[in-house]
Coordinates of C-alpha atoms in Angstrom, one line a residue:
Chain A
M1 CA -94.4 76.7 66.1
N2 CA -98.3 76.5 65.2
K3 CA -97.6 78.3 62.1
I4 CA -95.4 75.7 61.0
I5 CA -97.3 72.2 62.6
L6 CA -100.7 74.3 60.3
Q7 CA -98.5 74.2 56.5
I8 CA -96.9 71.0 57.3
I9 CA -101.0 70.0 57.4
I10 CA -101.9 72.1 54.2
S11 CA -98.6 70.3 52.6
L12 CA -100.0 67.3 53.3
I13 CA -103.3 67.3 52.4
V14 CA -102.5 69.0 49.3
G15 CA -100.2 66.4 48.1
C16 CA -102.7 63.4 49.0
F17 CA -104.9 66.1 46.7
S18 CA -102.3 65.8 44.2
L19 CA -102.6 62.7 44.5
V20 CA -105.7 62.0 43.9
C21 CA -105.9 64.0 41.1
S22 CA -103.1 62.1 38.9
A23 CA -105.5 59.1 38.9
E24 CA -105.3 57.5 35.0
I25 CA -108.5 59.2 33.0
A26 CA -110.2 57.2 30.1
V27 CA -112.2 58.6 27.1
V28 CA -114.7 56.7 26.7
V29 CA -116.9 55.8 24.2
H30 CA -120.5 53.5 23.3
P31 CA -118.6 50.1 22.4
S32 CA -120.3 50.1 18.2
N33 CA -118.4 53.7 17.9
T34 CA -116.1 52.0 15.4
S35 CA -113.3 55.4 16.6
A36 CA -110.4 54.1 16.8
D37 CA -108.0 55.8 19.4
M38 CA -108.6 59.5 19.9
S39 CA -105.5 61.8 20.0
D40 CA -105.7 64.4 23.0
N41 CA -106.8 67.6 20.6
Q42 CA -109.6 64.9 18.8
V43 CA -110.5 64.9 21.9
A44 CA -109.7 68.5 23.4
Q45 CA -111.8 69.9 19.8
L46 CA -115.1 67.0 20.3
F47 CA -115.0 68.4 23.9
L48 CA -114.6 72.1 22.9
A49 CA -117.5 72.4 19.9
K50 CA -114.7 72.6 17.3
K51 CA -116.1 69.4 16.0
R52 CA -119.6 68.0 16.1
S53 CA -118.4 64.4 15.1
F54 CA -117.2 61.5 16.0
P55 CA -113.5 60.6 13.3
G56 CA -115.3 57.5 12.1
G57 CA -118.5 59.0 12.3
G58 CA -121.6 60.3 14.0
K59 CA -122.4 63.1 16.0
A60 CA -120.7 63.2 18.7
I61 CA -122.8 65.1 21.9
P62 CA -119.0 65.2 25.1
I63 CA -120.7 64.7 28.3
S64 CA -118.6 66.2 31.3
Q65 CA -118.4 66.1 35.5
A66 CA -119.2 67.8 38.0
K67 CA -117.1 71.1 38.2
G68 CA -114.0 70.7 41.7
S69 CA -114.5 67.4 41.1
P70 CA -110.5 66.1 40.5
V71 CA -111.0 63.7 37.3
R72 CA -113.0 66.9 35.5
E73 CA -110.1 69.3 36.8
L74 CA -107.4 67.0 35.9
F75 CA -108.9 66.4 32.5
N76 CA -109.5 70.6 31.9
K77 CA -105.8 71.0 32.5
K78 CA -104.4 67.6 30.4
V79 CA -107.2 67.5 27.8
L80 CA -108.1 70.5 27.2
K81 CA -105.0 72.8 28.6
K82 CA -108.0 75.6 29.9
S83 CA -108.2 76.2 33.3
E84 CA -112.1 76.9 34.8
G85 CA -111.7 80.7 34.2
K86 CA -110.7 80.7 29.8
L87 CA -113.1 77.7 29.7
K88 CA -115.7 80.0 31.5
A89 CA -115.0 82.7 29.0
Y90 CA -114.6 80.7 26.3
W91 CA -118.5 78.9 26.9
S92 CA -119.9 82.5 27.1
K93 CA -117.8 83.7 23.9
I94 CA -120.5 80.5 22.1
V95 CA -123.1 80.3 24.5
F96 CA -124.3 83.4 24.1
T97 CA -124.0 83.7 19.9
G98 CA -126.2 81.1 20.2
K99 CA -123.3 78.8 19.1
G100 CA -123.4 75.7 20.9
S101 CA -123.3 74.9 24.7
P102 CA -121.1 73.8 27.7
P103 CA -121.4 70.0 28.0
K104 CA -123.9 68.4 30.4
T105 CA -122.0 67.2 33.6
M106 CA -122.7 64.3 35.9
E107 CA -122.1 63.7 38.9
N108 CA -119.6 60.3 38.7
D109 CA -118.5 57.7 37.0
A110 CA -121.4 55.9 37.2
E111 CA -123.6 58.3 35.4
V112 CA -121.3 59.1 32.5
K113 CA -121.0 55.3 31.9
K114 CA -124.5 54.7 31.7
L115 CA -125.2 57.9 29.5
V116 CA -121.8 56.0 27.4
A117 CA -123.5 52.5 27.4
D118 CA -127.1 53.8 26.4
N119 CA -126.3 55.8 23.7
P120 CA -123.5 55.3 20.4
N121 CA -122.9 59.4 20.2
I122 CA -122.1 60.6 23.9
I123 CA -118.5 60.7 24.9
G124 CA -117.5 61.0 28.0
Y125 CA -114.1 60.5 30.9
I126 CA -114.4 59.2 33.7
D127 CA -111.0 57.6 36.2
A128 CA -109.2 54.7 34.7
K129 CA -109.9 52.1 37.0
S130 CA -114.1 52.7 36.1
V131 CA -113.9 51.4 33.2
D132 CA -115.9 47.7 32.3
D133 CA -116.9 45.6 29.1
T134 CA -119.7 48.5 29.3
V135 CA -117.9 50.8 28.2
K136 CA -114.6 51.6 25.2
V137 CA -112.0 53.4 25.8
V138 CA -110.6 55.7 22.5
L139 CA -107.7 57.8 25.0
T140 CA -105.6 57.0 28.4
I141 CA -104.5 60.3 30.8
P142 CA -101.7 59.1 32.3
Chain B
M1 CA -122.6 115.4 42.1
I2 CA -120.6 113.0 41.0
V3 CA -119.6 110.8 44.5
K4 CA -122.8 110.6 44.7
R5 CA -123.3 109.0 41.3
L6 CA -119.8 107.3 41.4
L7 CA -121.6 105.8 45.7
R8 CA -124.4 104.8 43.9
W9 CA -122.7 103.3 41.0
L10 CA -121.0 101.2 43.5
L11 CA -123.8 100.0 46.0
F12 CA -124.9 99.0 43.0
V13 CA -122.4 97.0 42.1
S14 CA -122.0 95.8 45.6
G15 CA -125.5 94.6 45.6
I16 CA -124.9 93.1 42.7
N17 CA -122.2 90.9 43.5
L18 CA -123.8 90.0 46.1
L19 CA -127.2 88.7 44.2
F20 CA -124.1 86.9 42.3
V21 CA -122.4 84.9 45.3
S22 CA -125.7 82.8 45.5
L23 CA -126.3 82.3 41.8
S24 CA -125.7 79.9 40.3
F25 CA -124.1 79.7 36.9
A26 CA -126.8 78.5 34.3
V27 CA -130.6 77.4 35.5
T28 CA -130.7 74.4 33.9
I29 CA -135.0 73.6 34.5
D30 CA -135.4 70.1 33.8
D31 CA -132.8 69.8 30.0
T32 CA -135.2 71.7 27.4
F33 CA -134.8 75.1 28.6
T34 CA -131.9 77.2 29.6
I35 CA -132.0 80.1 31.0
S36 CA -128.3 82.8 31.3
G37 CA -127.4 85.9 31.1
F38 CA -124.9 88.6 31.6
M39 CA -123.6 91.9 32.6
T40 CA -122.1 94.3 32.5
A41 CA -121.9 97.5 35.6
G42 CA -119.7 100.7 33.3
A43 CA -118.5 103.6 35.0
A44 CA -116.4 106.5 32.0
K45 CA -115.3 109.9 31.4
V46 CA -113.5 112.0 28.8
N47 CA -111.5 114.9 30.2
N48 CA -112.1 117.2 27.3
K49 CA -115.0 120.0 28.1
D50 CA -116.9 119.2 24.4
A51 CA -115.7 116.3 23.5
V52 CA -118.8 113.8 23.4
F53 CA -117.4 110.4 22.7
A54 CA -120.0 108.5 20.5
P55 CA -118.6 105.6 17.2
D56 CA -120.9 106.2 14.2
N57 CA -123.3 103.1 14.0
E58 CA -126.0 101.9 16.4
L59 CA -124.1 102.4 19.2
A60 CA -124.6 105.9 18.6
A61 CA -127.8 105.3 20.4
F62 CA -126.6 104.6 24.1
Y63 CA -122.2 105.8 23.4
E64 CA -122.5 109.1 24.8
I65 CA -119.0 109.6 27.7
G66 CA -119.0 112.8 28.6
H67 CA -117.2 115.1 31.1
D68 CA -119.3 113.9 33.6
L69 CA -118.4 111.4 34.3
G70 CA -121.6 109.2 33.0
F71 CA -122.6 105.3 34.0
T72 CA -125.3 104.7 31.4
S73 CA -122.5 103.7 27.4
D74 CA -121.3 100.3 29.0
S75 CA -123.9 99.0 31.6
K76 CA -126.4 96.5 30.0
I77 CA -127.7 93.4 31.4
A78 CA -129.2 90.2 28.7
L79 CA -131.2 87.5 29.8
Q80 CA -131.3 84.7 27.3
I81 CA -132.6 81.5 26.9
T82 CA -132.7 78.9 24.8
S83 CA -134.6 76.2 24.7
R84 CA -135.3 72.6 22.7
I85 CA -138.5 71.7 20.4
S86 CA -137.1 68.6 19.7
D87 CA -133.9 66.8 19.6
K88 CA -133.0 68.2 15.6
F89 CA -134.2 72.0 16.4
S90 CA -133.8 75.1 19.3
A91 CA -135.6 78.3 19.9
T92 CA -133.2 81.1 21.0
T93 CA -134.4 84.2 22.6
Q94 CA -132.0 86.6 24.1
F95 CA -133.0 90.0 25.8
M96 CA -131.2 93.0 26.2
G97 CA -131.8 96.1 28.6
R98 CA -130.2 99.2 28.3
K99 CA -130.3 102.5 28.8
K100 CA -130.5 104.7 25.3
K101 CA -129.6 108.4 25.1
T102 CA -133.3 109.2 24.8
V103 CA -135.2 106.8 26.9
A104 CA -134.7 105.5 29.7
L105 CA -133.7 101.7 29.2
D106 CA -134.7 100.3 26.0
L107 CA -135.7 96.7 26.6
A108 CA -135.7 94.1 23.3
A109 CA -135.1 91.0 22.6
E110 CA -131.9 91.7 20.7
W111 CA -131.7 88.6 18.7
A112 CA -134.4 86.1 18.1
F113 CA -134.0 82.7 16.0
I114 CA -134.0 79.4 15.7
T115 CA -131.1 76.2 15.2
Y116 CA -131.6 73.7 13.4
H117 CA -129.1 70.2 14.7
G118 CA -129.8 68.4 12.9
F119 CA -126.6 67.5 10.8
E120 CA -123.8 66.3 11.3
N121 CA -121.4 68.8 11.4
S122 CA -123.5 71.7 11.2
I123 CA -126.3 74.7 11.8
I124 CA -128.8 76.6 10.3
R125 CA -129.8 79.3 12.2
T126 CA -132.4 81.9 10.8
G127 CA -134.2 84.6 13.0
R128 CA -132.7 88.0 14.4
M129 CA -128.8 87.0 15.3
R130 CA -125.2 89.0 16.1
A131 CA -123.7 89.2 11.8
P132 CA -121.0 87.7 13.0
L133 CA -118.4 90.2 10.9
F134 CA -116.0 90.8 13.4
Q135 CA -113.8 89.1 15.5
F136 CA -115.7 90.6 18.2
S137 CA -118.6 90.7 17.2
D138 CA -120.6 87.8 18.0
F139 CA -119.5 88.6 22.4
Q140 CA -119.4 92.2 22.3
D141 CA -121.9 92.6 24.4
V142 CA -120.7 89.7 26.3
G143 CA -117.3 92.0 28.9
Y144 CA -116.8 88.9 31.4
S145 CA -116.1 86.9 27.5
Y146 CA -112.8 89.4 26.2
L147 CA -110.1 91.7 28.4
W148 CA -111.8 95.8 27.7
V149 CA -114.5 97.5 28.8
R150 CA -115.1 97.7 25.3
P151 CA -113.4 96.1 22.3
P152 CA -111.6 98.8 20.5
L153 CA -114.2 100.2 18.9
D154 CA -112.1 101.3 15.3
V155 CA -112.8 98.7 14.0
L156 CA -116.5 97.4 15.5
S157 CA -118.1 100.9 14.5
L158 CA -117.1 100.3 10.7
T159 CA -120.7 98.9 10.3
P160 CA -124.0 100.7 10.8
S161 CA -125.9 97.6 12.3
S162 CA -124.6 94.6 14.4
I163 CA -127.5 92.5 14.1
F164 CA -128.5 91.0 10.9
D165 CA -131.6 89.3 9.9
G166 CA -131.6 85.9 7.4
V167 CA -130.7 82.9 8.0
D168 CA -126.2 81.8 8.6
M169 CA -124.9 77.6 8.4
I170 CA -122.0 76.8 11.0
Y171 CA -119.6 74.9 10.4
S172 CA -116.7 73.1 12.4
N173 CA -114.8 70.4 10.9
S174 CA -110.6 68.6 12.1
I175 CA -108.0 69.1 9.0
G176 CA -108.4 65.0 9.0
D177 CA -107.3 63.9 11.8
S178 CA -104.9 66.9 12.2
D179 CA -104.7 69.2 15.8
Y180 CA -106.1 71.8 13.3
S181 CA -110.0 72.7 13.4
Y182 CA -112.0 75.2 11.1
T183 CA -115.5 76.6 10.9
F184 CA -117.0 78.1 7.9
Q185 CA -119.8 80.3 8.3
P186 CA -121.7 82.2 5.1
F187 CA -125.0 84.2 6.0
I188 CA -127.9 86.4 4.2
G189 CA -129.8 88.6 4.6
T190 CA -130.4 92.0 5.9
A191 CA -129.3 94.4 9.0
P192 CA -131.8 97.1 10.0
G193 CA -131.1 101.2 10.2
T194 CA -131.2 102.5 12.8
T195 CA -132.5 106.6 13.5
D196 CA -130.5 108.1 11.0
I197 CA -127.7 105.4 10.2
V198 CA -128.3 103.7 6.9
G199 CA -129.5 100.2 6.9
V200 CA -128.1 97.2 4.1
N201 CA -129.8 95.3 2.0
D202 CA -128.8 91.7 0.5
M203 CA -126.1 91.4 2.7
M204 CA -123.8 88.1 1.6
G205 CA -120.8 87.2 3.5
F206 CA -118.5 84.0 4.9
N207 CA -116.8 84.5 7.6
I208 CA -113.3 81.3 7.8
S209 CA -111.8 79.9 10.2
L210 CA -108.7 78.2 11.4
E211 CA -108.0 77.0 14.4
H212 CA -105.2 75.2 16.4
E213 CA -105.0 74.6 20.2
I214 CA -102.8 78.6 21.0
F215 CA -103.9 80.4 17.5
T216 CA -107.2 81.0 15.9
L217 CA -106.4 83.0 11.9
R218 CA -110.0 84.3 10.5
F219 CA -111.0 86.3 7.7
M220 CA -114.0 87.2 6.2
A221 CA -116.0 89.2 3.0
L222 CA -118.8 90.9 3.2
N223 CA -120.7 92.6 0.0
S224 CA -124.3 94.1 0.3
T225 CA -126.4 97.6 -0.8
I226 CA -126.7 100.4 1.3
N227 CA -130.8 101.6 1.9
T228 CA -131.9 104.7 4.1
Q229 CA -134.7 103.5 4.5
S230 CA -133.9 104.4 8.6
L231 CA -132.8 107.3 8.2
S232 CA -135.2 111.3 9.5
P233 CA -136.5 113.4 7.1
E234 CA -134.6 115.7 7.9
R235 CA -131.2 114.3 7.1
I236 CA -132.5 112.5 3.7
S237 CA -134.0 116.3 2.4
V238 CA -130.3 117.3 3.2
L239 CA -128.7 114.9 0.9
E240 CA -131.4 115.3 -1.4
G241 CA -130.8 119.5 -1.6
L242 CA -126.9 118.6 -2.3
Q243 CA -128.1 115.8 -5.1
E244 CA -130.0 118.5 -6.2
A245 CA -128.0 121.4 -6.0
Y246 CA -124.1 120.0 -6.6
S247 CA -126.2 118.5 -10.2
S248 CA -127.9 122.3 -10.8
M249 CA -123.5 123.0 -10.9
G250 CA -122.7 120.6 -13.3
Y251 CA -120.3 118.4 -10.1
N252 CA -122.4 115.1 -11.6
D253 CA -119.5 113.3 -9.7
I254 CA -120.6 115.2 -6.5
A255 CA -124.2 114.5 -6.3
K256 CA -124.1 110.4 -7.3
G257 CA -121.3 110.9 -4.0
F258 CA -125.0 112.1 -1.7
D259 CA -127.0 109.7 -3.7
V260 CA -126.2 106.3 -0.9
E261 CA -129.5 104.3 -2.0
G262 CA -128.9 100.7 -3.9
Q263 CA -124.6 101.4 -3.7
S264 CA -122.7 98.7 -2.4
G265 CA -121.0 98.2 1.1
E266 CA -118.5 96.4 1.4
L267 CA -116.3 95.5 4.2
Y268 CA -113.6 92.6 4.3
S269 CA -111.6 91.5 7.8
L270 CA -109.2 89.5 9.1
S271 CA -107.6 88.8 12.6
F272 CA -106.1 86.9 14.5
N273 CA -105.5 85.4 18.2
V274 CA -102.4 84.0 20.1
N275 CA -102.9 82.4 23.4
W276 CA -100.0 81.1 24.6
K277 CA -99.2 79.5 28.0
D278 CA -100.0 83.1 30.0
N279 CA -99.5 85.5 26.7
V280 CA -101.9 86.2 25.0
F281 CA -101.7 88.6 21.3
L282 CA -104.5 89.5 19.2
G283 CA -105.8 91.4 16.7
E284 CA -107.9 92.6 13.5
Y285 CA -107.4 94.4 10.2
A286 CA -110.7 95.6 8.2
H287 CA -111.2 97.4 5.6
R288 CA -114.5 99.2 4.1
K289 CA -115.0 99.2 0.8
T290 CA -117.7 102.1 -0.6
G291 CA -118.3 103.5 -3.8
D292 CA -117.7 106.8 -4.2
L293 CA -119.6 108.5 -2.3
Y294 CA -119.6 110.7 1.5
I295 CA -119.6 107.3 3.2
P296 CA -115.3 106.9 3.1
V297 CA -113.9 104.2 2.5
T298 CA -112.5 103.3 5.8
D299 CA -109.4 100.9 7.5
A300 CA -109.1 100.2 10.5
Y301 CA -107.5 97.8 12.8
F302 CA -106.3 97.3 16.4
V303 CA -103.2 94.8 17.9
T304 CA -103.6 93.5 22.0
L305 CA -100.6 92.2 24.0
A306 CA -101.6 91.5 27.4
R307 CA -99.8 88.7 30.0
R308 CA -102.4 87.1 33.1
I309 CA -100.4 87.4 36.5
G310 CA -102.6 85.5 38.3
K311 CA -105.9 87.2 39.0
F312 CA -104.9 90.1 37.2
T313 CA -104.9 90.6 33.3
P314 CA -102.3 93.5 32.2
H315 CA -102.9 94.9 28.6
F316 CA -102.1 97.2 26.0
T317 CA -103.7 97.7 22.8
F318 CA -103.3 100.1 19.8
A319 CA -106.2 101.0 17.3
R320 CA -105.6 103.2 13.8
T321 CA -108.5 104.4 11.5
K322 CA -107.8 105.6 8.3
A323 CA -110.2 106.5 6.0
D324 CA -110.1 107.8 2.4
H325 CA -110.3 111.5 1.6
T326 CA -111.0 111.9 -2.6
F327 CA -114.2 112.8 -2.0
A328 CA -113.9 115.0 0.8
D329 CA -111.1 116.8 -0.9
K330 CA -113.1 117.2 -4.5
V331 CA -115.8 118.7 -2.4
A332 CA -113.6 121.4 -1.3
A333 CA -112.2 122.1 -4.1
V334 CA -116.1 123.1 -5.6
P335 CA -115.3 127.2 -6.6
D336 CA -116.4 129.6 -4.9
A337 CA -117.6 131.2 -7.6
Y338 CA -120.2 128.2 -7.5
Y339 CA -122.0 128.8 -4.5
T340 CA -122.7 132.6 -4.8
L341 CA -124.3 131.8 -8.1
L342 CA -127.0 129.6 -6.0
D343 CA -127.0 132.9 -3.5
S344 CA -127.8 134.8 -6.6
Q345 CA -130.2 133.2 -7.1
S346 CA -131.8 132.1 -3.9
A347 CA -130.4 133.6 -1.1
G348 CA -128.6 131.8 1.9
T349 CA -128.9 129.0 0.2
G350 CA -125.1 128.7 -1.8
A351 CA -123.6 128.8 2.2
L352 CA -125.9 126.6 3.9
I353 CA -125.0 124.0 0.0
K354 CA -120.8 124.6 1.7
K355 CA -121.8 124.3 4.5
Y356 CA -123.0 120.4 4.8
G357 CA -121.6 119.5 1.6
N358 CA -118.0 120.1 3.1
Y359 CA -119.8 119.4 6.7
L360 CA -121.3 116.2 6.1
P361 CA -118.0 113.9 4.2
G362 CA -115.9 115.0 7.3
A363 CA -118.0 113.6 9.7
Y364 CA -118.3 110.3 8.1
I365 CA -114.2 110.8 8.2
R366 CA -113.5 109.6 11.5
E367 CA -109.3 108.7 11.3
Q368 CA -107.9 108.4 15.3
R369 CA -105.7 106.7 17.3
T370 CA -106.1 105.5 20.2
M371 CA -104.1 103.9 23.3
I372 CA -105.6 101.7 25.6
L373 CA -104.0 101.1 28.9
G374 CA -106.3 98.7 31.4
V375 CA -106.4 95.6 33.3
K376 CA -109.0 92.6 33.8
Y377 CA -108.5 91.9 37.8
E378 CA -111.2 88.5 37.6
P379 CA -111.8 87.0 41.7
Q380 CA -113.3 84.3 41.1
V381 CA -115.1 82.1 38.1
G382 CA -117.8 84.5 36.6
Y383 CA -117.3 87.7 36.9
D384 CA -114.3 90.5 36.9
I385 CA -113.9 94.2 37.4
K386 CA -111.5 96.3 33.9
L387 CA -110.2 99.6 34.6
E388 CA -108.7 101.3 31.6
F389 CA -107.1 104.7 30.8
Q390 CA -107.6 105.6 27.0
R391 CA -105.8 108.3 24.9
I392 CA -107.5 109.3 21.2
I393 CA -105.6 111.2 19.0
P394 CA -107.7 112.1 16.0
E395 CA -106.0 112.4 12.5
N396 CA -105.6 114.0 10.1
G397 CA -108.5 117.7 11.2
S398 CA -111.1 115.0 11.8
K399 CA -112.2 114.4 15.4
G400 CA -111.8 110.8 14.9
Q401 CA -114.7 109.3 17.2
F402 CA -116.0 112.5 18.6
L403 CA -119.7 114.4 17.7
E404 CA -118.7 117.9 17.3
G405 CA -120.5 118.9 20.3
D406 CA -124.4 117.6 21.3
G407 CA -125.4 116.1 18.2
V408 CA -125.0 114.2 14.9
N409 CA -128.1 116.5 13.4
D410 CA -127.0 119.4 14.8
L411 CA -124.6 120.5 12.0
T412 CA -123.7 123.6 13.8
N413 CA -121.6 123.4 17.0
I414 CA -118.2 123.0 16.6
D415 CA -116.5 123.4 19.9
Y416 CA -114.3 120.9 20.2
D417 CA -111.7 120.5 17.9
G418 CA -110.5 117.3 17.3
S419 CA -107.2 117.9 19.7
P420 CA -106.3 114.5 21.9
V421 CA -108.5 113.3 24.5
N422 CA -108.3 111.2 27.4
M423 CA -110.8 109.1 28.3
V424 CA -111.5 106.9 31.9
S425 CA -113.0 103.5 32.1
I426 CA -114.0 101.4 34.9
C427 CA -116.7 98.2 34.5
F428 CA -117.6 95.2 36.8
D429 CA -118.4 92.3 34.5
I430 CA -120.8 89.1 34.5
V431 CA -122.0 85.8 33.1
F432 CA -124.3 83.5 35.2

């Protein structure tokens, strides 16, 4: 009986967690960035160092969020289409050949927004609820 | 004895494991300095007392998988330090510690190069780097990044050296606004040889790869000039003796075949890598083109199928190496009368020339079929444990990637008969 209750509690927690996870994500750049809306794949190319500049020109510096954060998990799953493990193996190939390094990580939406608002080369992602006029949205992921 | 060594190895692995759990991934110090690293602890053995697995290139300095369980062939630890010198420049050095057959521990700066980041879509690197010849060259030491205990050496051992001193450029971009991206990497430099393995000069090549979310296609072409600076004086004198003897017999083409200095060496490779859902399908075909030399034209390929099932990834690989016998056949066809004539001029010379003349081209024909069945277990992001079984079947009278007896310079020890060999390997990989 206790086990069943425990299972219900766990599934409730997991349920709430996935609700949090299902929040929308906004991929944001500096308001002066001339890039039009971007596709999932264009964003993934920048975050995986397969492309180093914005579609509208200018060097792109991707910024990620802390490991384990719901917004990062959703971004990895929906945009990069890689689990944290696959991502680790992918970057170990790039890092140990000196070709590049994974995006720097920020602790929260506010930190990402601050960097993006300060530097026209930066691209980041945040919870869509955190979007304000200091940044420009190039992709929204439901 | 073996049990004791195995226990020691397990203790070592579990020690590292504990250490790892308390380590964070990469250490970043004030944004300008990043230290990262990787390690592999491996053990392997074969089931044939006379066979010693040793690829015929720079890896020969490390690989010696014999009948006794050995712990050193695959084991290594590396530390990479990247420092940002300015906005546009960074410096990378990778140190690697690894046991050499002849030295207790070989700790050397594997690479050291400067990267220029000033361009929008490309980087330029100069220094000592990994030569980007095959699909798995770039990260051939980073066990965690692939499925096997070691990437298929049938293909990787086609070139004498995996590092080069020179310059390269890596240009990456998308094709228009499409979902496809590509990378173009031209490179130029020289590859140092290692003891008794030839090196190459004037290497010039490029690779180009086309990538999509689920697949990568890659092609590489390289042209270079063979140099013999790294051969031992003994090996040089054997080669010179052979040239002299065969030209005195009137076989100038054979004499020329033993004169590899300054000859051209080309290499081509074509590979694919498909990652679709939990399925992995990848492979590579490589062609080494030399002139009519005792180092033969060789083709090698492998295909791998794997499927991720939770934390386990079972995989199967088939690999094959085929070499051209033209030169070896030419030497074998020299009538005995010529050697007898040499013997009559100087006792024993003819027999020696015959032995070495036939041995050298034969030793470089390393034809074999390999089947690898293994599993990679990844309990947590950042480290894995791998177990694999290999069956290596030398073909067409060659000894495959097995030394005959005790060493490459010992031309007399021919105990191993070229029969199929089974190998078992286990390893533990981490990246941090």
